[in-house]
Short mmCIF file of C-alpha atoms in Angstrom, two decimals:
data_model
loop_
_atom_site.label_atom_id
_atom_site.label_comp_id
_atom_site.label_asym_id
_atom_site.label_seq_id
_atom_site.Cartn_x
_atom_site.Cartn_y
_atom_site.Cartn_z
CA MET A 1 54.64 -30.07 180.18
CA LYS A 2 55.83 -26.65 181.37
CA SER A 3 54.53 -25.36 184.61
CA SER A 4 52.93 -21.95 184.94
CA SER A 5 55.85 -20.91 187.10
CA ASP A 6 58.17 -20.82 184.08
CA LYS A 7 56.66 -17.69 182.57
CA PRO A 8 57.24 -15.14 185.35
CA ARG A 9 60.93 -15.99 185.42
CA ARG A 10 61.49 -13.90 182.26
CA VAL A 11 61.78 -10.73 184.29
CA LEU A 12 64.78 -8.92 182.73
CA SER A 13 64.46 -6.59 179.72
CA MET A 14 67.26 -5.76 177.27
CA PHE A 15 67.81 -2.40 178.98
CA VAL A 16 68.08 -3.95 182.45
CA LEU A 17 70.46 -6.60 181.10
CA ALA A 18 72.64 -3.92 179.46
CA MET A 19 72.76 -1.97 182.73
CA LEU A 20 73.65 -5.17 184.59
CA ASN A 21 76.55 -5.66 182.19
CA VAL A 22 77.67 -2.06 182.70
CA SER A 23 77.47 -2.45 186.47
CA ILE A 24 79.52 -5.65 186.20
CA MET A 25 82.33 -3.99 184.21
CA ALA A 26 82.19 -0.21 184.52
CA SER A 27 83.68 0.33 187.95
CA LEU A 28 85.07 3.83 188.38
CA ARG A 29 87.48 2.35 190.95
CA ASN A 30 89.69 1.31 187.99
CA LEU A 31 90.22 4.87 186.80
CA PRO A 32 93.17 5.70 189.13
CA LEU A 33 94.87 2.43 188.12
CA VAL A 34 94.70 3.34 184.43
CA ALA A 35 95.53 7.01 185.06
CA GLU A 36 99.05 5.83 185.99
CA PHE A 37 99.75 5.47 182.26
CA GLY A 38 98.98 9.12 181.44
CA LEU A 39 98.01 9.84 177.84
CA SER A 40 99.45 6.48 176.76
CA ALA A 41 96.41 4.96 178.50
CA VAL A 42 94.61 5.57 175.19
CA PHE A 43 97.08 3.17 173.50
CA PHE A 44 96.50 0.51 176.15
CA PHE A 45 92.73 0.94 175.99
CA LEU A 46 92.83 0.26 172.25
CA VAL A 47 95.06 -2.79 172.83
CA VAL A 48 92.67 -4.21 175.42
CA ALA A 49 89.65 -3.45 173.23
CA PHE A 50 91.10 -5.15 170.15
CA PHE A 51 92.80 -8.13 171.77
CA PHE A 52 90.35 -8.83 174.60
CA LEU A 53 87.10 -6.84 174.79
CA ILE A 54 86.00 -7.43 171.19
CA PRO A 55 86.82 -11.19 171.24
CA CYS A 56 85.00 -11.56 174.60
CA ALA A 57 81.94 -9.66 173.42
CA LEU A 58 81.60 -11.55 170.12
CA ILE A 59 82.25 -15.01 171.54
CA SER A 60 80.02 -14.47 174.59
CA ALA A 61 77.22 -13.36 172.29
CA GLU A 62 77.52 -16.44 170.06
CA LEU A 63 77.72 -18.91 172.94
CA ALA A 64 74.94 -17.26 174.96
CA THR A 65 72.53 -17.19 172.02
CA GLY A 66 73.35 -20.80 171.12
CA TRP A 67 73.03 -22.08 174.67
CA PRO A 68 70.75 -19.56 176.45
CA LYS A 69 70.51 -21.45 179.72
CA SER A 70 71.39 -20.52 183.28
CA GLY A 71 74.95 -21.61 183.95
CA GLY A 72 76.70 -19.56 181.26
CA VAL A 73 80.32 -20.58 180.93
CA TYR A 74 79.66 -23.86 182.75
CA ILE A 75 77.22 -24.94 180.04
CA TRP A 76 79.47 -23.76 177.21
CA VAL A 77 82.67 -25.43 178.44
CA ARG A 78 80.77 -28.57 179.50
CA GLU A 79 79.30 -28.94 176.02
CA ALA A 80 82.78 -28.61 174.48
CA LEU A 81 85.21 -30.22 176.95
CA GLY A 82 83.08 -32.29 179.32
CA ASP A 83 81.66 -31.92 182.79
CA ARG A 84 84.98 -31.80 184.69
CA TRP A 85 86.27 -28.80 182.75
CA GLY A 86 82.87 -27.14 182.80
CA PHE A 87 82.89 -27.31 186.58
CA PHE A 88 86.47 -26.01 186.66
CA ALA A 89 85.56 -23.05 184.40
CA ILE A 90 82.56 -21.91 186.46
CA TRP A 91 84.60 -22.38 189.64
CA MET A 92 87.34 -20.07 188.33
CA GLN A 93 84.75 -17.49 187.33
CA TRP A 94 83.38 -17.63 190.86
CA ILE A 95 86.61 -17.96 192.87
CA HIS A 96 88.34 -14.98 191.26
CA ASN A 97 85.79 -12.85 193.11
CA VAL A 98 87.26 -13.97 196.43
CA ALA A 99 90.24 -11.73 195.65
CA TRP A 100 88.25 -9.09 193.77
CA TYR A 101 85.49 -8.31 196.29
CA PRO A 102 87.90 -6.82 198.88
CA VAL A 103 89.36 -4.66 196.09
CA ILE A 104 86.08 -3.04 195.07
CA LEU A 105 84.97 -2.65 198.69
CA SER A 106 88.29 -0.98 199.56
CA PHE A 107 87.33 1.62 196.93
CA VAL A 108 84.01 2.02 198.76
CA ALA A 109 85.96 2.55 201.99
CA GLY A 110 88.26 5.12 200.41
CA THR A 111 85.26 7.00 199.06
CA LEU A 112 83.37 6.85 202.36
CA ALA A 113 86.44 8.29 204.06
CA TYR A 114 85.78 11.57 202.26
CA LEU A 115 82.42 11.76 204.00
CA ILE A 116 84.01 11.19 207.42
CA SER A 117 87.74 11.98 207.45
CA PRO A 118 89.98 11.73 204.33
CA SER A 119 92.86 10.34 206.42
CA LEU A 120 90.82 7.17 206.98
CA SER A 121 91.47 6.20 203.34
CA HIS A 122 94.94 5.05 204.49
CA ASN A 123 93.71 3.33 207.67
CA LYS A 124 93.90 -0.44 207.14
CA PHE A 125 91.44 -1.26 209.94
CA PHE A 126 88.85 1.15 208.55
CA ILE A 127 89.26 -0.40 205.09
CA LEU A 128 88.83 -3.92 206.49
CA SER A 129 85.75 -2.93 208.52
CA VAL A 130 83.99 -1.54 205.43
CA ILE A 131 84.89 -4.67 203.44
CA LEU A 132 83.35 -6.97 206.05
CA LEU A 133 80.21 -4.93 206.76
CA GLY A 134 79.58 -4.15 203.09
CA PHE A 135 79.95 -7.67 201.80
CA TRP A 136 77.88 -9.34 204.50
CA GLY A 137 75.15 -6.73 204.00
CA MET A 138 75.04 -7.41 200.24
CA THR A 139 75.02 -11.15 200.85
CA PHE A 140 71.86 -10.98 202.94
CA PHE A 141 70.26 -8.49 200.51
CA ASN A 142 70.53 -11.07 197.71
CA TYR A 143 68.39 -13.47 199.70
CA PHE A 144 65.42 -11.51 198.31
CA GLY A 145 65.95 -12.89 194.81
CA ILE A 146 67.11 -11.89 191.33
CA LYS A 147 64.37 -9.40 190.44
CA THR A 148 64.95 -7.15 193.46
CA SER A 149 68.71 -7.52 193.11
CA SER A 150 68.78 -6.65 189.38
CA TRP A 151 66.72 -3.49 189.80
CA PHE A 152 69.02 -2.30 192.58
CA SER A 153 72.02 -2.84 190.28
CA THR A 154 70.31 -1.02 187.38
CA ILE A 155 69.41 2.05 189.47
CA GLY A 156 72.80 1.96 191.19
CA VAL A 157 74.84 1.89 187.98
CA ILE A 158 72.92 4.83 186.48
CA ALA A 159 73.11 6.96 189.63
CA GLY A 160 76.50 5.84 190.94
CA THR A 161 78.58 5.00 187.87
CA ILE A 162 77.28 6.56 184.65
CA THR A 163 76.21 9.90 186.18
CA PRO A 164 79.44 10.50 188.20
CA GLY A 165 81.47 9.22 185.23
CA ILE A 166 79.93 11.79 182.90
CA LEU A 167 80.49 14.52 185.52
CA ILE A 168 84.17 13.62 185.98
CA ILE A 169 84.73 13.45 182.22
CA SER A 170 83.02 16.82 181.72
CA LEU A 171 85.15 18.46 184.40
CA GLY A 172 88.29 17.00 182.82
CA VAL A 173 87.35 18.31 179.37
CA ILE A 174 86.56 21.78 180.76
CA TRP A 175 89.86 21.75 182.69
CA ILE A 176 91.95 20.91 179.62
CA LEU A 177 90.06 23.18 177.17
CA GLY A 178 90.27 26.01 179.70
CA GLY A 179 94.05 25.97 179.47
CA ARG A 180 94.64 24.83 183.05
CA PRO A 181 98.02 23.15 183.72
CA THR A 182 97.84 19.36 183.35
CA GLN A 183 99.89 16.72 185.16
CA MET A 184 100.36 14.60 182.04
CA GLU A 185 102.03 15.37 178.75
CA LEU A 186 99.55 16.16 175.97
CA SER A 187 101.35 15.38 172.71
CA TRP A 188 101.28 12.83 169.92
CA ASP A 189 104.51 11.29 171.26
CA ALA A 190 102.90 10.77 174.68
CA LEU A 191 100.26 8.52 173.09
CA ILE A 192 102.86 5.81 172.51
CA PRO A 193 104.21 4.30 175.78
CA GLU A 194 107.92 3.86 176.43
CA PHE A 195 108.66 0.14 176.68
CA LYS A 196 111.77 0.54 178.80
CA ASP A 197 110.94 -1.94 181.55
CA ILE A 198 108.25 -4.62 181.64
CA SER A 199 107.65 -3.88 185.32
CA GLY A 200 106.20 -0.54 184.24
CA LEU A 201 103.52 -2.31 182.20
CA VAL A 202 102.25 -4.63 184.93
CA PHE A 203 99.18 -2.49 185.68
CA LEU A 204 97.97 -3.53 182.24
CA ALA A 205 96.75 -6.74 183.93
CA GLY A 206 94.38 -4.65 186.01
CA LEU A 207 93.02 -3.02 182.86
CA PHE A 208 92.18 -6.42 181.39
CA LEU A 209 90.35 -7.32 184.60
CA ALA A 210 88.43 -4.05 184.34
CA PHE A 211 86.94 -5.16 181.01
CA ALA A 212 86.23 -8.73 182.10
CA GLY A 213 82.76 -9.92 182.95
CA LEU A 214 80.68 -9.71 179.79
CA GLU A 215 79.91 -13.43 180.02
CA VAL A 216 78.67 -13.22 183.63
CA SER A 217 75.23 -12.02 182.63
CA ALA A 218 74.77 -15.33 180.80
CA GLY A 219 73.95 -16.64 184.25
CA TYR A 220 70.75 -14.62 183.91
CA ALA A 221 69.88 -16.04 180.47
CA SER A 222 66.84 -17.93 181.71
CA ASP A 223 65.57 -14.69 183.30
CA VAL A 224 65.87 -12.55 180.14
CA LYS A 225 63.00 -11.70 177.82
CA ASN A 226 63.77 -13.01 174.30
CA PRO A 227 67.45 -13.85 175.09
CA ARG A 228 68.46 -14.70 171.51
CA LYS A 229 67.66 -11.15 170.39
CA ASN A 230 68.28 -9.08 173.53
CA TYR A 231 71.48 -10.69 174.80
CA PRO A 232 73.87 -9.66 171.96
CA ILE A 233 72.37 -6.14 171.79
CA ALA A 234 72.83 -5.69 175.55
CA ILE A 235 76.46 -6.88 175.35
CA VAL A 236 77.41 -4.44 172.57
CA LEU A 237 75.69 -1.52 174.30
CA ALA A 238 77.39 -2.30 177.62
CA ALA A 239 80.82 -2.60 175.97
CA ILE A 240 80.51 0.82 174.28
CA ILE A 241 79.37 2.57 177.49
CA THR A 242 82.10 0.93 179.59
CA PHE A 243 84.91 1.67 177.13
CA SER A 244 83.93 5.35 176.91
CA LEU A 245 83.68 5.82 180.68
CA PHE A 246 87.02 4.15 181.35
CA MET A 247 89.12 5.91 178.74
CA LEU A 248 87.82 9.45 179.21
CA GLY A 249 87.50 9.16 183.00
CA SER A 250 91.07 7.96 183.53
CA LEU A 251 92.43 10.81 181.40
CA SER A 252 90.49 13.29 183.55
CA ILE A 253 92.21 11.98 186.69
CA GLY A 254 95.64 11.92 185.04
CA ALA A 255 95.17 15.56 184.05
CA VAL A 256 95.00 16.89 187.64
CA ILE A 257 96.98 14.46 189.85
CA PRO A 258 100.73 13.85 189.44
CA LYS A 259 101.46 10.23 188.53
CA ALA A 260 103.45 9.60 191.70
CA ASP A 261 100.61 10.82 193.93
CA ILE A 262 97.78 8.71 192.50
CA SER A 263 96.23 6.45 195.15
CA PHE A 264 94.42 3.36 193.88
CA VAL A 265 91.94 3.53 196.75
CA SER A 266 91.20 7.27 196.92
CA GLY A 267 92.59 8.62 193.61
CA LEU A 268 89.15 9.21 192.13
CA MET A 269 87.99 11.32 195.06
CA ASP A 270 91.35 13.13 195.17
CA ALA A 271 90.82 14.24 191.55
CA CYS A 272 87.24 15.27 192.21
CA ALA A 273 88.35 17.30 195.24
CA ILE A 274 90.80 19.25 193.02
CA PHE A 275 88.13 19.87 190.37
CA PHE A 276 85.47 21.00 192.83
CA GLN A 277 87.83 23.20 194.82
CA TYR A 278 88.95 25.04 191.70
CA TYR A 279 85.39 25.54 190.43
CA GLN A 280 84.14 26.38 193.95
CA LEU A 281 81.78 23.42 193.99
CA THR A 282 83.09 21.67 197.09
CA TRP A 283 79.54 21.19 198.35
CA ILE A 284 79.06 18.57 195.60
CA LEU A 285 81.89 16.37 196.93
CA PRO A 286 79.86 14.58 199.67
CA ILE A 287 77.00 14.01 197.20
CA LEU A 288 79.41 12.55 194.63
CA ALA A 289 81.02 10.34 197.27
CA PHE A 290 77.61 8.98 198.21
CA LEU A 291 76.73 8.28 194.56
CA LEU A 292 80.07 6.53 193.95
CA VAL A 293 79.47 4.31 196.97
CA ILE A 294 76.03 3.38 195.56
CA GLY A 295 77.60 2.59 192.17
CA ALA A 296 80.33 0.41 193.67
CA ILE A 297 77.84 -1.47 195.83
CA ALA A 298 75.67 -2.00 192.74
CA GLU A 299 78.70 -3.53 191.01
CA VAL A 300 79.33 -5.87 193.95
CA ASN A 301 75.65 -6.77 193.90
CA SER A 302 75.77 -7.60 190.17
CA TRP A 303 78.70 -9.97 190.68
CA LEU A 304 77.58 -11.43 193.97
CA ILE A 305 74.68 -13.58 192.76
CA GLY A 306 75.46 -14.20 189.04
CA PRO A 307 78.53 -16.47 189.42
CA VAL A 308 76.93 -18.17 192.44
CA LYS A 309 73.86 -19.01 190.34
CA GLY A 310 76.19 -20.39 187.68
CA LEU A 311 78.08 -22.48 190.23
CA TYR A 312 74.80 -23.73 191.67
CA THR A 313 73.75 -24.94 188.22
CA THR A 314 76.50 -27.58 188.42
CA SER A 315 74.55 -29.35 191.18
CA THR A 316 72.22 -30.63 188.43
CA HIS A 317 75.07 -32.92 187.42
CA GLY A 318 76.21 -33.74 190.94
CA ASN A 319 79.22 -31.43 191.19
CA LEU A 320 78.35 -29.75 194.50
CA PRO A 321 78.02 -31.37 197.95
CA LEU A 322 74.44 -31.57 199.18
CA PHE A 323 75.18 -28.98 201.88
CA PHE A 324 75.61 -26.27 199.21
CA GLN A 325 72.49 -27.19 197.24
CA LYS A 326 70.02 -25.62 199.66
CA VAL A 327 67.92 -22.77 198.21
CA ASN A 328 65.30 -20.53 199.78
CA LYS A 329 61.75 -19.94 198.50
CA ARG A 330 63.10 -17.39 195.98
CA ASN A 331 65.44 -20.02 194.51
CA VAL A 332 68.56 -18.33 195.94
CA PRO A 333 71.41 -20.72 196.92
CA THR A 334 71.79 -19.34 200.45
CA ARG A 335 74.54 -21.63 201.73
CA LEU A 336 76.73 -20.93 198.71
CA LEU A 337 76.29 -17.21 199.40
CA LEU A 338 77.26 -17.69 203.05
CA PHE A 339 80.31 -19.77 202.09
CA GLN A 340 81.35 -17.05 199.66
CA ALA A 341 81.02 -14.39 202.38
CA ILE A 342 83.25 -16.36 204.76
CA ILE A 343 86.01 -16.83 202.16
CA VAL A 344 85.87 -13.17 201.09
CA SER A 345 86.14 -12.08 204.74
CA MET A 346 89.32 -14.12 205.12
CA ALA A 347 90.80 -12.65 201.92
CA GLY A 348 90.09 -9.12 203.16
CA PHE A 349 92.67 -9.50 205.92
CA ILE A 350 95.44 -9.15 203.31
CA PHE A 351 95.00 -5.37 203.79
CA LEU A 352 96.48 -5.70 207.26
CA TYR A 353 99.65 -7.43 206.08
CA MET A 354 100.73 -5.54 202.95
CA PRO A 355 103.09 -2.49 203.19
CA ASN A 356 100.28 -0.08 202.29
CA VAL A 357 96.68 0.03 201.10
CA SER A 358 97.59 0.49 197.40
CA SER A 359 99.91 -2.54 197.38
CA ALA A 360 97.20 -4.71 198.95
CA PHE A 361 94.74 -3.35 196.36
CA TRP A 362 97.11 -4.33 193.56
CA ILE A 363 98.16 -7.84 194.65
CA LEU A 364 94.52 -8.87 195.08
CA THR A 365 93.73 -7.34 191.67
CA ALA A 366 96.59 -9.32 190.08
CA LEU A 367 95.47 -12.62 191.65
CA SER A 368 91.89 -11.99 190.61
CA ALA A 369 92.93 -11.21 187.01
CA GLN A 370 95.11 -14.33 186.71
CA SER A 371 92.44 -16.72 187.96
CA TYR A 372 89.74 -15.12 185.82
CA LEU A 373 91.82 -15.24 182.65
CA ILE A 374 92.27 -19.00 183.07
CA MET A 375 88.50 -19.29 182.74
CA TYR A 376 88.56 -17.13 179.61
CA ILE A 377 91.12 -19.43 177.98
CA LEU A 378 88.69 -22.33 178.45
CA MET A 379 85.84 -20.23 177.07
CA PHE A 380 87.78 -19.31 173.92
CA VAL A 381 88.88 -22.92 173.37
CA SER A 382 85.29 -24.11 173.82
CA ALA A 383 84.02 -21.64 171.23
CA ILE A 384 86.32 -23.19 168.60
CA ILE A 385 85.39 -26.76 169.53
CA LEU A 386 81.63 -26.09 169.55
CA ARG A 387 81.75 -24.48 166.11
CA TYR A 388 83.00 -27.84 164.76
CA SER A 389 81.36 -30.36 167.11
CA LYS A 390 77.88 -28.77 167.23
CA PRO A 391 77.53 -26.67 164.07
CA HIS A 392 73.79 -27.31 163.78
CA VAL A 393 72.89 -25.76 167.15
CA PRO A 394 70.99 -22.56 166.18
CA ARG A 395 72.78 -19.37 167.18
CA ALA A 396 70.92 -16.06 166.82
CA TYR A 397 74.34 -14.43 166.54
CA LYS A 398 77.41 -15.98 164.91
CA ILE A 399 80.89 -14.47 164.69
CA PRO A 400 81.51 -13.28 161.10
CA PHE A 401 83.92 -14.89 158.59
CA LYS A 402 82.69 -18.41 159.47
CA ASN A 403 85.33 -20.72 160.99
CA LYS A 404 88.18 -18.32 160.20
CA GLY A 405 86.45 -15.72 162.37
CA ILE A 406 86.08 -18.04 165.35
CA TRP A 407 89.75 -19.02 165.09
CA LEU A 408 90.89 -15.40 164.77
CA PHE A 409 89.01 -14.00 167.76
CA SER A 410 89.50 -17.04 169.98
CA SER A 411 93.24 -17.14 169.25
CA LEU A 412 93.55 -13.44 170.05
CA GLY A 413 91.79 -14.04 173.36
CA ILE A 414 93.87 -17.10 174.29
CA LEU A 415 97.27 -15.58 173.50
CA THR A 416 96.39 -12.30 175.21
CA SER A 417 95.16 -14.10 178.34
CA LEU A 418 98.37 -16.17 178.59
CA PHE A 419 100.52 -13.04 178.22
CA VAL A 420 98.65 -11.12 180.93
CA ILE A 421 98.75 -14.07 183.36
CA ALA A 422 102.54 -14.16 183.01
CA LEU A 423 102.83 -10.35 183.17
CA ALA A 424 101.03 -10.20 186.53
CA PHE A 425 103.85 -12.18 188.19
CA VAL A 426 106.20 -9.21 187.67
CA PRO A 427 106.15 -6.82 190.67
CA PRO A 428 105.05 -3.36 189.46
CA ALA A 429 107.75 -0.70 189.41
CA GLN A 430 105.28 1.95 190.63
CA LEU A 431 104.49 0.22 193.94
CA ASN A 432 106.23 -1.09 197.03
CA THR A 433 104.98 -4.68 197.18
CA GLY A 434 107.70 -5.91 199.52
CA ASN A 435 110.07 -8.77 198.69
CA PRO A 436 109.61 -9.74 195.00
CA TRP A 437 110.01 -13.45 195.79
CA VAL A 438 107.29 -13.23 198.44
CA TYR A 439 105.11 -11.36 195.92
CA CYS A 440 105.50 -14.06 193.26
CA THR A 441 105.13 -16.88 195.78
CA PHE A 442 101.87 -15.39 197.07
CA LEU A 443 100.43 -15.15 193.55
CA LEU A 444 101.62 -18.60 192.48
CA SER A 445 100.44 -20.38 195.64
CA GLY A 446 97.12 -18.53 195.50
CA LEU A 447 96.61 -19.53 191.87
CA ILE A 448 97.50 -23.19 192.54
CA PHE A 449 95.12 -23.24 195.52
CA MET A 450 92.27 -21.74 193.48
CA CYS A 451 92.83 -24.20 190.61
CA GLY A 452 93.24 -27.25 192.82
CA ILE A 453 90.00 -27.07 194.82
CA PRO A 454 87.55 -27.81 191.95
CA PHE A 455 89.50 -30.90 190.88
CA LEU A 456 89.50 -32.13 194.49
CA ILE A 457 85.73 -31.58 194.80
CA TYR A 458 85.15 -33.32 191.46
CA ALA A 459 87.23 -36.31 192.54
CA CYS A 460 85.13 -36.65 195.74
CA ARG A 461 81.74 -36.62 194.01
CA LYS A 462 79.08 -39.00 195.25
CA PRO A 463 76.00 -40.33 193.41
CA ASN A 464 73.61 -38.70 195.89
CA TRP A 465 74.99 -35.24 194.98
CA ILE A 466 73.00 -35.31 191.74
CA GLN A 467 70.11 -32.90 192.16
CA LYS A 468 66.73 -34.55 191.98
CA LYS A 469 64.23 -32.92 189.60
CA HIS A 470 60.87 -32.23 191.18
#
C-alpha cells in the first residue's frame, strides 16, 4: 500500500525539468573554450551534435521512460550489466564533478573579478577562495531539499544563462552585420578546420563535456509529474536551447577577441567589455557579470544534488558504507554532500600549482571529460543489452529503426567517447601545460584513481550496508 507521502514528491513540471537540463548543460563558461576554433567551431558543433548529443538524448529518453526511477544511470546499467557495474557507472557520473566543480567556479571567480578588479581574474588565490566559498555555500543550500533547489536552478538559468546568452548573441550579430572588423575569418573555407596537428584539436574534448549531462536529470525521475511523457519532451527542448546558445555565443566571442588573447576564465567578460564599450553601454557590464554569476551558480546547484541522489540510491543494495547513508528530514544525503565538498576543495588547489589559470582550467576539464565519458560508454552498452534482454519493459519513447537504431546510435556514442578519451591525453598546442609527460601522468593517474575507488568500495561491502526499508 502506498503512503500518502508518495504523492507530494511529484513536484517537477516538464518546464522545470527542461530548465534543469539547460542549467546542467548550457554553461556560458564554455564559450571562450569553443571560440578558440573560430568559424570552424560550427563544424565541430555539428560533429558533437551528430556523434554525441543526439545519441545521448535519444538513449537517455528511452532508458529514462523505461526505468523512470531515482538512480538514473545506476538503475539502467545495473539492469543490463549487474550491480557492480551499475555502482561503477553512477560513481563515475558523480566523481567527474570533483574535477569539474572547480572549473565552473573558476568562471564565477573570473566574472566576479569584473565587479571588483579585472586583474583578479589571473590571481590564483582569489580563484581558489571563490571556489571554496561558493561550493561550500551551495552544499549547505541543498540541505533544504529538491524543491527549493530546483526552483533556484530554474530561475537562475533563465536570468543568468539564457538571458545573457541571447544578449551576447544579439551583440555579436549586430557587430558582424554592422561591418565592424572581426577577429576571425568569415568565409566558406574557414568553416572547415585545418587538420594539421592533433594537438590543435584537443579542446574538442571540452566541447563534448559541455554537451554532457542530459542523463543527470533522470535522478529526478521520481520527482517529475508524468515522467514517461514529460521526460523526453524536456530532453529535446533542453538540447535545442543548449546547442543554439553554445554555437552562436562562441562565434560572438570569436568575432571580437583575437584567438591568442582568449582567456578560458575571463574570455566571456572580455568580449562583453569590448561590445559594451563600443556601444557605450558599459553601465550594463556589472549587471551582466552579476547575472552570469547567478547562472553559473545555478548550474553548480543543478549538478550538486542530482548525482549525489543517484549515488545514494545504491545504498538500497548495500553499496555505500552506513556512514554515508544518513539523510535529513528532507531526504537529503547530508554526509555524501559533505564528503563531496571536502574532495572538491582538495581538487581546487590544482589552481595554485599549474603555470597559469587557463592551464589549470583545461587540465581539470580534460580529467572531468575522460571520467565522464567512461560512464557514457557503459550507458550506451547497457542500452543495447536492455533492448534484447528486457524487450517487454514498456518504454514511452523508443529509438526509431528498432534494433538497428539502438545499435547505430549506441555505436556512435561508444566510438566517439573512446576517441575523445584518447584525444584528451594530448597536451593542447594553444596552452602552456608544462612538461607533457607530467601532463599525461596527471591525467592517467587521476583516471586510474577515480576508476579504482568504486571497485575497492564494492569489494569491502558488508551485509549491514543494505538499507532497511521502513
